[in-house]
mmCIF file of C-alpha atoms and ligand atoms in Angstrom:
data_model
loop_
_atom_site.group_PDB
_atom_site.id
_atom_site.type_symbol
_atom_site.label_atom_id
_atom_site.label_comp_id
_atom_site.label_asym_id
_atom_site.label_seq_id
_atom_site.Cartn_x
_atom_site.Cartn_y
_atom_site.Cartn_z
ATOM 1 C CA UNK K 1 0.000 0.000 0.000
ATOM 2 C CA UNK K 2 1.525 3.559 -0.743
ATOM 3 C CA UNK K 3 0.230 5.775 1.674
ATOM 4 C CA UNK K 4 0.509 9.550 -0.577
ATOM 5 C CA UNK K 5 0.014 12.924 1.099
ATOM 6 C CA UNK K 6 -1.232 15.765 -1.309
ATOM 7 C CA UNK K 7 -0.286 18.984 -1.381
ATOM 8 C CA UNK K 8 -3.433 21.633 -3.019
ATOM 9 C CA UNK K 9 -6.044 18.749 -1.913
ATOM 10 C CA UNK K 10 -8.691 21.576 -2.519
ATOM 11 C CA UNK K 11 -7.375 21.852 -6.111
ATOM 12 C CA UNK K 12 -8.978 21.092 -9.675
ATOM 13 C CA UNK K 13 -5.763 18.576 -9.443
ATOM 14 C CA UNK K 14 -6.004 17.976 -6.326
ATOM 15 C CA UNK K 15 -9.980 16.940 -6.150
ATOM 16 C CA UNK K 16 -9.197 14.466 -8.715
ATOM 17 C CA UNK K 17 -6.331 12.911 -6.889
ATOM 18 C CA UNK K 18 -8.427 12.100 -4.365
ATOM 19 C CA UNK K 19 -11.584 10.793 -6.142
ATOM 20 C CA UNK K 20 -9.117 8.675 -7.871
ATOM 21 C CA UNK K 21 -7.515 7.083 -4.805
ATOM 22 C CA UNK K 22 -10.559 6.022 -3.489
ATOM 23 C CA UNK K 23 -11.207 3.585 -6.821
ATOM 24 C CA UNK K 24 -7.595 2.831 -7.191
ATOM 25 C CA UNK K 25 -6.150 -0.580 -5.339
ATOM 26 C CA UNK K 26 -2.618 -0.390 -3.862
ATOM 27 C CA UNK K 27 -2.843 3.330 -2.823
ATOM 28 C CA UNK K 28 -4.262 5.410 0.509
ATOM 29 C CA UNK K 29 -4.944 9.236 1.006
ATOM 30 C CA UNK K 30 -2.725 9.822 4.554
ATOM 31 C CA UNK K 31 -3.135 13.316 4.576
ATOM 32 C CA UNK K 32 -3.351 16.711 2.710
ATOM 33 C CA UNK K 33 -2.681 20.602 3.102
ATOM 34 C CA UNK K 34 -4.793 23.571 1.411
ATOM 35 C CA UNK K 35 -6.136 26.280 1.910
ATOM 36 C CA UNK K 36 -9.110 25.519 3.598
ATOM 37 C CA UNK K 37 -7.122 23.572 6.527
ATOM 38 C CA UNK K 38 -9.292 22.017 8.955
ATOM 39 C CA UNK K 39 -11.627 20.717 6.239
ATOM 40 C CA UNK K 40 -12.496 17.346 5.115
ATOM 41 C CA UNK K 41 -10.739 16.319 2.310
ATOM 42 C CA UNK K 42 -13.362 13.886 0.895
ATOM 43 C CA UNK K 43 -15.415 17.095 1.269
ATOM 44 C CA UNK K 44 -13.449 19.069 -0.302
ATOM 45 C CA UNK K 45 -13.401 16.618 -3.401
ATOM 46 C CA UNK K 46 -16.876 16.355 -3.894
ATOM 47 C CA UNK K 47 -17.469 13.013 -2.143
ATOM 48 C CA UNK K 48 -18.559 11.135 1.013
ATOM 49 C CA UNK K 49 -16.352 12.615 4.234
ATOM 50 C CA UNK K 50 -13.256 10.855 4.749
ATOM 51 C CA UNK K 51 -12.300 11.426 7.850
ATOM 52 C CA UNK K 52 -8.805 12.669 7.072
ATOM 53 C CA UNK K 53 -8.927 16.514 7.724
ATOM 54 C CA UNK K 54 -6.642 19.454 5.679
ATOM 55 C CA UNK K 55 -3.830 19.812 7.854
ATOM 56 C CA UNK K 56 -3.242 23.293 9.386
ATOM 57 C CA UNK K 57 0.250 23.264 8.006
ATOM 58 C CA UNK K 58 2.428 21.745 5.670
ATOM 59 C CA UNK K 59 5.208 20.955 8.064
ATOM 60 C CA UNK K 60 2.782 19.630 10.451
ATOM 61 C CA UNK K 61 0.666 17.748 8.155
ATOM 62 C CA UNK K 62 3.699 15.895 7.126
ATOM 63 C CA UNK K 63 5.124 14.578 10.431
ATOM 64 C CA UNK K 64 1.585 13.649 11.445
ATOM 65 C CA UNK K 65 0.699 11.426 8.464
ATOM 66 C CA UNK K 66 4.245 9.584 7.759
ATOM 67 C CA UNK K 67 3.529 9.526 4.348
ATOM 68 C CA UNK K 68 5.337 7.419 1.427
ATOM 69 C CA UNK K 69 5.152 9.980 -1.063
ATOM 70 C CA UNK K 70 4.333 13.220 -1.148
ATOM 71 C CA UNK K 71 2.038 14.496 -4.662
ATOM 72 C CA UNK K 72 2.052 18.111 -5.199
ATOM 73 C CA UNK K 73 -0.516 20.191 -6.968
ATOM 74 C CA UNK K 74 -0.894 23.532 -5.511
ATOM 75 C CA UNK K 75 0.780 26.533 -6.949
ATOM 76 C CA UNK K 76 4.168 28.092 -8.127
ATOM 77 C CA UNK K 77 4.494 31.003 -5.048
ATOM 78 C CA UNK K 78 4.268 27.809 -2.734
ATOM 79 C CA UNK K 79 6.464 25.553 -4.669
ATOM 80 C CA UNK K 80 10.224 25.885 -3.577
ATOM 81 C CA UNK K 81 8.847 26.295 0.281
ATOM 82 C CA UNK K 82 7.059 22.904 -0.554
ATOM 83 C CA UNK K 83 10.073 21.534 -1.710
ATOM 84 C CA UNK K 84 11.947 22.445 1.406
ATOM 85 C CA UNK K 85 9.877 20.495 3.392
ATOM 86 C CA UNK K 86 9.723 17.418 1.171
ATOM 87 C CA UNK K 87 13.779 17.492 1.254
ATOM 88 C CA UNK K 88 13.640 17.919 5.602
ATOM 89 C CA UNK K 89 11.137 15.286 5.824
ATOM 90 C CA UNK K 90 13.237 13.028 2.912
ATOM 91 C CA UNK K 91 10.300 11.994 1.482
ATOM 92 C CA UNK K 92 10.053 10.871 -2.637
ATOM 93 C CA UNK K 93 7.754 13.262 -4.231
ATOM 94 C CA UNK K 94 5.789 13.767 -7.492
ATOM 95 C CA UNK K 95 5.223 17.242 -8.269
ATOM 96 C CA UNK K 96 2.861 18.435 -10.847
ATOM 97 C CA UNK K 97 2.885 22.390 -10.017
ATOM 98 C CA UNK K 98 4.768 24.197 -12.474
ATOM 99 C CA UNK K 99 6.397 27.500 -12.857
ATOM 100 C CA UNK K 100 9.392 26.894 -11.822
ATOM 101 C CA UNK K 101 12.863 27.474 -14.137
ATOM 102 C CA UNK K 102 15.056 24.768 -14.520
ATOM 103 C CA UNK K 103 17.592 27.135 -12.741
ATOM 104 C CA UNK K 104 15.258 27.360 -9.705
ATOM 105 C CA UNK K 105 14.806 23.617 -9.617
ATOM 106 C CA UNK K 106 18.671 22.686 -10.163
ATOM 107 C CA UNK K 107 19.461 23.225 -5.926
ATOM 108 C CA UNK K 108 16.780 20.826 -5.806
ATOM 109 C CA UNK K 109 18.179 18.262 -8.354
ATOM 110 C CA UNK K 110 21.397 18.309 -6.164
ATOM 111 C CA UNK K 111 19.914 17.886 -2.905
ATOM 112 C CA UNK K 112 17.887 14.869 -3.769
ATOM 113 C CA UNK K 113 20.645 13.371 -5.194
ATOM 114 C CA UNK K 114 22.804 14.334 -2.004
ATOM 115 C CA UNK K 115 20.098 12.551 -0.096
ATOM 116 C CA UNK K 116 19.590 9.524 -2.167
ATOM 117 C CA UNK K 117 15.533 10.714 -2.813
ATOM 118 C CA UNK K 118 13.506 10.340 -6.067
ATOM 119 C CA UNK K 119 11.441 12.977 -7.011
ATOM 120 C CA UNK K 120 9.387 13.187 -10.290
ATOM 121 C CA UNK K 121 8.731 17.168 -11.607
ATOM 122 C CA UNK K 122 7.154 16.545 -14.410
ATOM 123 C CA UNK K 123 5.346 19.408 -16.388
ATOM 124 C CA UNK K 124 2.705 17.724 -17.713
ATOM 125 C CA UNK K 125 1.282 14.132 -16.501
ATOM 126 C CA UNK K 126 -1.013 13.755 -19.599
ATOM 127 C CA UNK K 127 -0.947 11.110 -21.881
ATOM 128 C CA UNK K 128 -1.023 13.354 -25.217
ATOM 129 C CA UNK K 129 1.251 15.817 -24.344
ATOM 130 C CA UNK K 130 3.976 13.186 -23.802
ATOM 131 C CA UNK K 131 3.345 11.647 -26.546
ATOM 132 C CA UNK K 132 3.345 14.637 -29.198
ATOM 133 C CA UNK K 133 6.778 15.593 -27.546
ATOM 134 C CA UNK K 134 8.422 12.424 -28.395
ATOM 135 C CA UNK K 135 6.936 13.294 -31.771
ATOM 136 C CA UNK K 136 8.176 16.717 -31.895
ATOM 137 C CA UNK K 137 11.717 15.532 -31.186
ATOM 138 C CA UNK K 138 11.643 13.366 -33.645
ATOM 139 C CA UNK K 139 10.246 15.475 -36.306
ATOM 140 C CA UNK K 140 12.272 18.611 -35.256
ATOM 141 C CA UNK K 141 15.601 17.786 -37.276
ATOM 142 C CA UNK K 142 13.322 17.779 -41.202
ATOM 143 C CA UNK K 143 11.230 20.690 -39.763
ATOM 144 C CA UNK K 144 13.335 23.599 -38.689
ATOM 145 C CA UNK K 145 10.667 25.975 -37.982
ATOM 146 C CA UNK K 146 8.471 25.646 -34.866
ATOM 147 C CA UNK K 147 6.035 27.910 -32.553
ATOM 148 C CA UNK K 148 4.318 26.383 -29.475
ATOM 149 C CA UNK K 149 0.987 28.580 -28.922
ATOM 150 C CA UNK K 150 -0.323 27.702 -25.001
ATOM 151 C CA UNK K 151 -4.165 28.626 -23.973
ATOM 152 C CA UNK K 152 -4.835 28.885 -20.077
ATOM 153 C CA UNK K 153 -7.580 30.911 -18.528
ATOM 154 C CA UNK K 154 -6.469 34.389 -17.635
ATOM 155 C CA UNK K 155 -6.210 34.274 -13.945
ATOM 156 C CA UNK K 156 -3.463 31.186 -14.608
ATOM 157 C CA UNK K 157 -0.772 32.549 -12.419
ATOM 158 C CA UNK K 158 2.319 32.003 -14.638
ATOM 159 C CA UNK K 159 3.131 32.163 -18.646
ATOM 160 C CA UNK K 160 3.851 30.323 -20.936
ATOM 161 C CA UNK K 161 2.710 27.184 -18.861
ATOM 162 C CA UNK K 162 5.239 24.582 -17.722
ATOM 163 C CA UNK K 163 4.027 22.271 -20.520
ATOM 164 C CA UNK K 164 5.042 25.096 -23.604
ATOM 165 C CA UNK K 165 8.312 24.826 -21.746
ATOM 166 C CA UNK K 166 8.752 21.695 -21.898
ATOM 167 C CA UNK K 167 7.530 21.397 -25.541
ATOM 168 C CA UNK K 168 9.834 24.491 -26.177
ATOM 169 C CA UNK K 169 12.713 21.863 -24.655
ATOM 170 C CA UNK K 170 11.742 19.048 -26.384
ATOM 171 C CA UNK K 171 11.952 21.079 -30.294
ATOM 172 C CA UNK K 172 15.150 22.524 -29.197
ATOM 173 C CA UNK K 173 16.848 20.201 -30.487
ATOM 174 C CA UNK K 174 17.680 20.974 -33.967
ATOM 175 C CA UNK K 175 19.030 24.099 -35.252
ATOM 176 C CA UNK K 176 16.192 26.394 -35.936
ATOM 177 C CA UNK K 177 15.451 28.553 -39.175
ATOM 178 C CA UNK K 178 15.712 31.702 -39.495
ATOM 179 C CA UNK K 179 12.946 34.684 -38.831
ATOM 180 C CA UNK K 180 14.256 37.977 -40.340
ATOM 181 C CA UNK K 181 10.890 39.895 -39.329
ATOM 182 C CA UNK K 182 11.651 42.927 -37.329
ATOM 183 C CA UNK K 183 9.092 43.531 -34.645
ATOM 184 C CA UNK K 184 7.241 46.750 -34.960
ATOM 185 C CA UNK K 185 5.320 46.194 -31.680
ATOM 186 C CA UNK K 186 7.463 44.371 -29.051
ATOM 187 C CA UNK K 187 6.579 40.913 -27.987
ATOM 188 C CA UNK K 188 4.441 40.036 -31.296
ATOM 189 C CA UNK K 189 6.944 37.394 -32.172
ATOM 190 C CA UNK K 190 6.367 35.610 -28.984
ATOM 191 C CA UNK K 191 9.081 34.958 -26.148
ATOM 192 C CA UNK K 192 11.907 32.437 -27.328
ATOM 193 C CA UNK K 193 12.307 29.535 -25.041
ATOM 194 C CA UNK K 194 15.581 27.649 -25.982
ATOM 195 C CA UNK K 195 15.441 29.521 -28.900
ATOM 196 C CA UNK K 196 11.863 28.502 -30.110
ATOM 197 C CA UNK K 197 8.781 30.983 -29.965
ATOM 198 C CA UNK K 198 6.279 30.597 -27.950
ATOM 199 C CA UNK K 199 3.301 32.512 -27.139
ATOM 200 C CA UNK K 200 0.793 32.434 -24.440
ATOM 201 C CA UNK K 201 -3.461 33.023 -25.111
ATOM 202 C CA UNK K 202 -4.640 34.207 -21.614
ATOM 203 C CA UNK K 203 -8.684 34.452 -21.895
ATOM 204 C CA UNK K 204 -11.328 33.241 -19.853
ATOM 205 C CA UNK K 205 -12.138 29.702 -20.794
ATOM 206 C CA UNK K 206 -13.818 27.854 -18.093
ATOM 207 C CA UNK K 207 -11.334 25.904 -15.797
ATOM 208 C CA UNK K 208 -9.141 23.339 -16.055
ATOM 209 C CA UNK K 209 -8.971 24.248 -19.942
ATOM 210 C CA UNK K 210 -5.654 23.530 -21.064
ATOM 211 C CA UNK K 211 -4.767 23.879 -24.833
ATOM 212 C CA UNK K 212 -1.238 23.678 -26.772
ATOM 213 C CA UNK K 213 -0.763 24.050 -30.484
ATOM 214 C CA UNK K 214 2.652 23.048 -31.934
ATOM 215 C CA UNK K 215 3.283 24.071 -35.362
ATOM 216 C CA UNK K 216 6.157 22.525 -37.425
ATOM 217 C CA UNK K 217 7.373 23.628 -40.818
ATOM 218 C CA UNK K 218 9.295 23.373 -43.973
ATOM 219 C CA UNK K 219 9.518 24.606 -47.127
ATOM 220 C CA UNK K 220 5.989 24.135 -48.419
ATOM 221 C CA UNK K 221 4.788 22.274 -45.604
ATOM 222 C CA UNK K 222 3.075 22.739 -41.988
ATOM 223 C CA UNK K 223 2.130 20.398 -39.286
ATOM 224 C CA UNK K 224 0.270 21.664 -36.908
ATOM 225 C CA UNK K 225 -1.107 19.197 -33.869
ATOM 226 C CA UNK K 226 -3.294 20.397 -31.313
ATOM 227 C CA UNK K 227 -3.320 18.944 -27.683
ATOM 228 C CA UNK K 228 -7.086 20.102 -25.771
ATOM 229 C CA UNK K 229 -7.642 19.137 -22.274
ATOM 230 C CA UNK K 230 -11.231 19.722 -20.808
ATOM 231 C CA UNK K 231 -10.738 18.243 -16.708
ATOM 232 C CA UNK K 232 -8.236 17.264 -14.832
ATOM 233 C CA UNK K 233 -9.022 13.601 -14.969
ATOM 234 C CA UNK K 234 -6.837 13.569 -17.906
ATOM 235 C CA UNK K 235 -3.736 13.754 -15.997
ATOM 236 C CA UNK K 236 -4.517 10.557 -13.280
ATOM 237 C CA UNK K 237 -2.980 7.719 -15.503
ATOM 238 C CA UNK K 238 0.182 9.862 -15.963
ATOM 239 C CA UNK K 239 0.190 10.662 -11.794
ATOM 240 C CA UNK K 240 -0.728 6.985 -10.376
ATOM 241 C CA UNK K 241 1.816 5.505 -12.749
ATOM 242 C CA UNK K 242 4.369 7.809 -11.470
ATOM 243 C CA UNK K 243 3.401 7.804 -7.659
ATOM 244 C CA UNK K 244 3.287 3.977 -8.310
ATOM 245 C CA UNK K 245 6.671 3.793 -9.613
ATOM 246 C CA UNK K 246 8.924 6.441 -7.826
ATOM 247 C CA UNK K 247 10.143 4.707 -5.567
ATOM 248 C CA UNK K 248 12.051 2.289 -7.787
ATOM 249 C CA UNK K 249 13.679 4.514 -9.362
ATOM 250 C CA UNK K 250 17.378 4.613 -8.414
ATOM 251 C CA UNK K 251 18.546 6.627 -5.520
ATOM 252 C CA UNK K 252 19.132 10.337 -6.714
ATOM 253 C CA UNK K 253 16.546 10.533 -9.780
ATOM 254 C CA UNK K 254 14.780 13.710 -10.894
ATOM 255 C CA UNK K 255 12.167 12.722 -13.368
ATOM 256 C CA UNK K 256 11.705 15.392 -15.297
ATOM 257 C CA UNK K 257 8.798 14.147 -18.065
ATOM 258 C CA UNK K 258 6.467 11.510 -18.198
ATOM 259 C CA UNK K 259 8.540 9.468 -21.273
ATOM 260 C CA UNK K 260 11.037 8.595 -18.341
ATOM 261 C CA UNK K 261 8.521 6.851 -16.540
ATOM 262 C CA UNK K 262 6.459 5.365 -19.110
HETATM 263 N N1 NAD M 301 2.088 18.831 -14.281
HETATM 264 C C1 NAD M 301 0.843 18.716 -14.759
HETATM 265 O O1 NAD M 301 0.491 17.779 -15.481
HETATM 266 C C2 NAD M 301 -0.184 19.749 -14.359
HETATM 267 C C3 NAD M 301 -1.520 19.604 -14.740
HETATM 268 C C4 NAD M 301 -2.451 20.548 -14.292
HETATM 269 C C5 NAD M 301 -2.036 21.578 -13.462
HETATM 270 N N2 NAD M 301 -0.716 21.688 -13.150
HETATM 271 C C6 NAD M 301 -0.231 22.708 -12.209
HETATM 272 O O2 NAD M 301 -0.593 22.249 -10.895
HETATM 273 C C7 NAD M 301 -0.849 23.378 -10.063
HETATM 274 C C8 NAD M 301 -2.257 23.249 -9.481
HETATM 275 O O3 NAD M 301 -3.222 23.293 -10.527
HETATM 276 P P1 NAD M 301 -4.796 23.332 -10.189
HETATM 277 O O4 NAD M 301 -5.476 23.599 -11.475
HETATM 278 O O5 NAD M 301 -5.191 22.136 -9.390
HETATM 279 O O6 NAD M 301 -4.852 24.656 -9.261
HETATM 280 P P2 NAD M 301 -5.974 25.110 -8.251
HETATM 281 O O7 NAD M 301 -5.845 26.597 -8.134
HETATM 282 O O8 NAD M 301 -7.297 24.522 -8.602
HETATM 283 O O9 NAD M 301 -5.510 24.460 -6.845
HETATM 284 C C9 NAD M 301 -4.438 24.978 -6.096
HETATM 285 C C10 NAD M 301 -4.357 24.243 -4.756
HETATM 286 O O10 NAD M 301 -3.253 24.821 -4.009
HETATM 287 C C11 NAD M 301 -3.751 25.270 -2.755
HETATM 288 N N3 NAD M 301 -3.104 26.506 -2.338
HETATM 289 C C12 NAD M 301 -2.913 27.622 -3.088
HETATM 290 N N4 NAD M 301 -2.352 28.593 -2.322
HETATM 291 C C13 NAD M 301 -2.210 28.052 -1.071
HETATM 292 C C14 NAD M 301 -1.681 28.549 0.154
HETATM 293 N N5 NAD M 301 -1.214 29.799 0.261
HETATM 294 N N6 NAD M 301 -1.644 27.711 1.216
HETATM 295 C C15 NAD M 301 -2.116 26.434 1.109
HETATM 296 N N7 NAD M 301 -2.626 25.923 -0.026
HETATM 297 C C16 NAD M 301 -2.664 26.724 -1.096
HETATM 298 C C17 NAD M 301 -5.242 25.533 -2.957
HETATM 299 O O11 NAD M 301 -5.957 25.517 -1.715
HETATM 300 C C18 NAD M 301 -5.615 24.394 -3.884
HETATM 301 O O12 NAD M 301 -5.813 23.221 -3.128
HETATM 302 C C19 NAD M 301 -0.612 24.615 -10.947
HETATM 303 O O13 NAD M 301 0.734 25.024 -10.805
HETATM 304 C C20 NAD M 301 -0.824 24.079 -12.354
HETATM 305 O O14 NAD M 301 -0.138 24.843 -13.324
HETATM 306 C C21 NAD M 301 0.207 20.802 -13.576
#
């Protein structure tokens, strides 16, 4: 039995995680922090009471429910503090909250591998996401141009999402060709991740929406393959197969997409 504690329990993420460990053998809910500490978490998902109340820290909330593994959904301001306590309490985690540069996560990288922990920090859990990046990767070196266009609802906290990182990551490896357009209005061409352009659609589609369009191109050709997420069911296979695995992994890993694990 893997007994996980969740971090953002109260979350669109986070509700899921828990409606799916109730109909999932092998795994138990120990414990949870959110905002709304104090409250049921079975509650808070939408579902008969549980029992198991938010704790009224994260620190706390740890140490009280001895967890196996610690699953984190909850949101980028919180994340390295999280992370601090997941190191202290040497606990393997799987972390889904994003925002985060690889430059901000390297200290992180070393200090689980100083402590011999395994910790997945993956951008994106879903199923078609990882897929269409080992695509992209493959594709990249007869297509040299590429733009990753991301769609979140407008009170999404950071841009470009973790995932258009990621893809950004995964089609940066090939060299790219060349735009000579000047830019008459700054930021029109997009940011450049790793060199690629990517730009971020903030508007108000309902929650958990979650789009990505990655065009590819030649001369005379385009690809363009659209990835649209409606709930955040989608991401549960990608999670449980992780949270199921982690602790296999050798001593020291930092997972850092869903291929790795699949
Ligand atoms: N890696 C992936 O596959 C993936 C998929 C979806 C979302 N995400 C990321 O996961 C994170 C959560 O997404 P969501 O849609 O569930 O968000 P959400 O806003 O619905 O939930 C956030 C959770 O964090 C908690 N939280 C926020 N501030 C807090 C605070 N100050 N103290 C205690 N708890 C606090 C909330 O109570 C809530 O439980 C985001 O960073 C999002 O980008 C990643």
């Amino acid at each position: 039995m893997i007994n996980v504690f969740l971090t953002g329990a109260s979350g669109n993420v986070g509700g899921a995680i828990i409606r799916t460990i109730q109909t999932t053998e092998g795994f138990k809910l120990a414990g949870g922090w959110c905002r709304e500490t104090g409250e049921d978490l079975g509650t808070l998902a939408g579902i008969e009471p549980l029992g198991i109340k938010a704790a009224s820290g994260l620190g706390e909330g740890l140490s009280a429910s001895k967890p196996d593994v610690v699953i984190d959904f909850s949101a980028t301001p919180l994340l390295e503090g999280n992370m601090k306590a997941y190191l202290n309490a040497g606990l393997n985690a799987v972390i889904g909250t994003t925002g985060l540069t690889d430059e901000q996560l390297e200290p992180f990288k070393k200090e689980v591998a100083a402590k011999g922990l395994r910790w997945a920090v993956i951008p994106n859990y879903g199923l078609g996401i990882t897929l269409v990046s080992e695509f992209i990767k493959s594709a990249r070196k007869y297509y040299p141009f590429v733009t990753i266009t991301d769609q979140h609802p407008n009170e999404m906290c950071n841009a470009p999402s973790g995932t258009a990182g990621a893809l950004a990551q995964a089609a940066s490896g090939a060299p790219l060709g060349e735009v000579t357009s000047r830019e008459t209005y700054p930021g029109v061409l997009g940011g450049k991740i790793h060199g690629v352009q990517v730009f971020s659609q903030r508007l108000p589609w309902p929650g958990p929406y979650s789009g990505h369009e990655i065009t590819l191109a030649r001369k005379d050709e385009i690809i363009r393959v659209e990835v649209q997420d409606y709930t955040s069911d989608i991401y549960m296979d990608g999670v449980f197969l992780t949270a199921g695995k982690i602790a296999g992994f050798p001593a020291g890993s930092f997972l850092r997409s869903l291929s790795e694990v699949m």
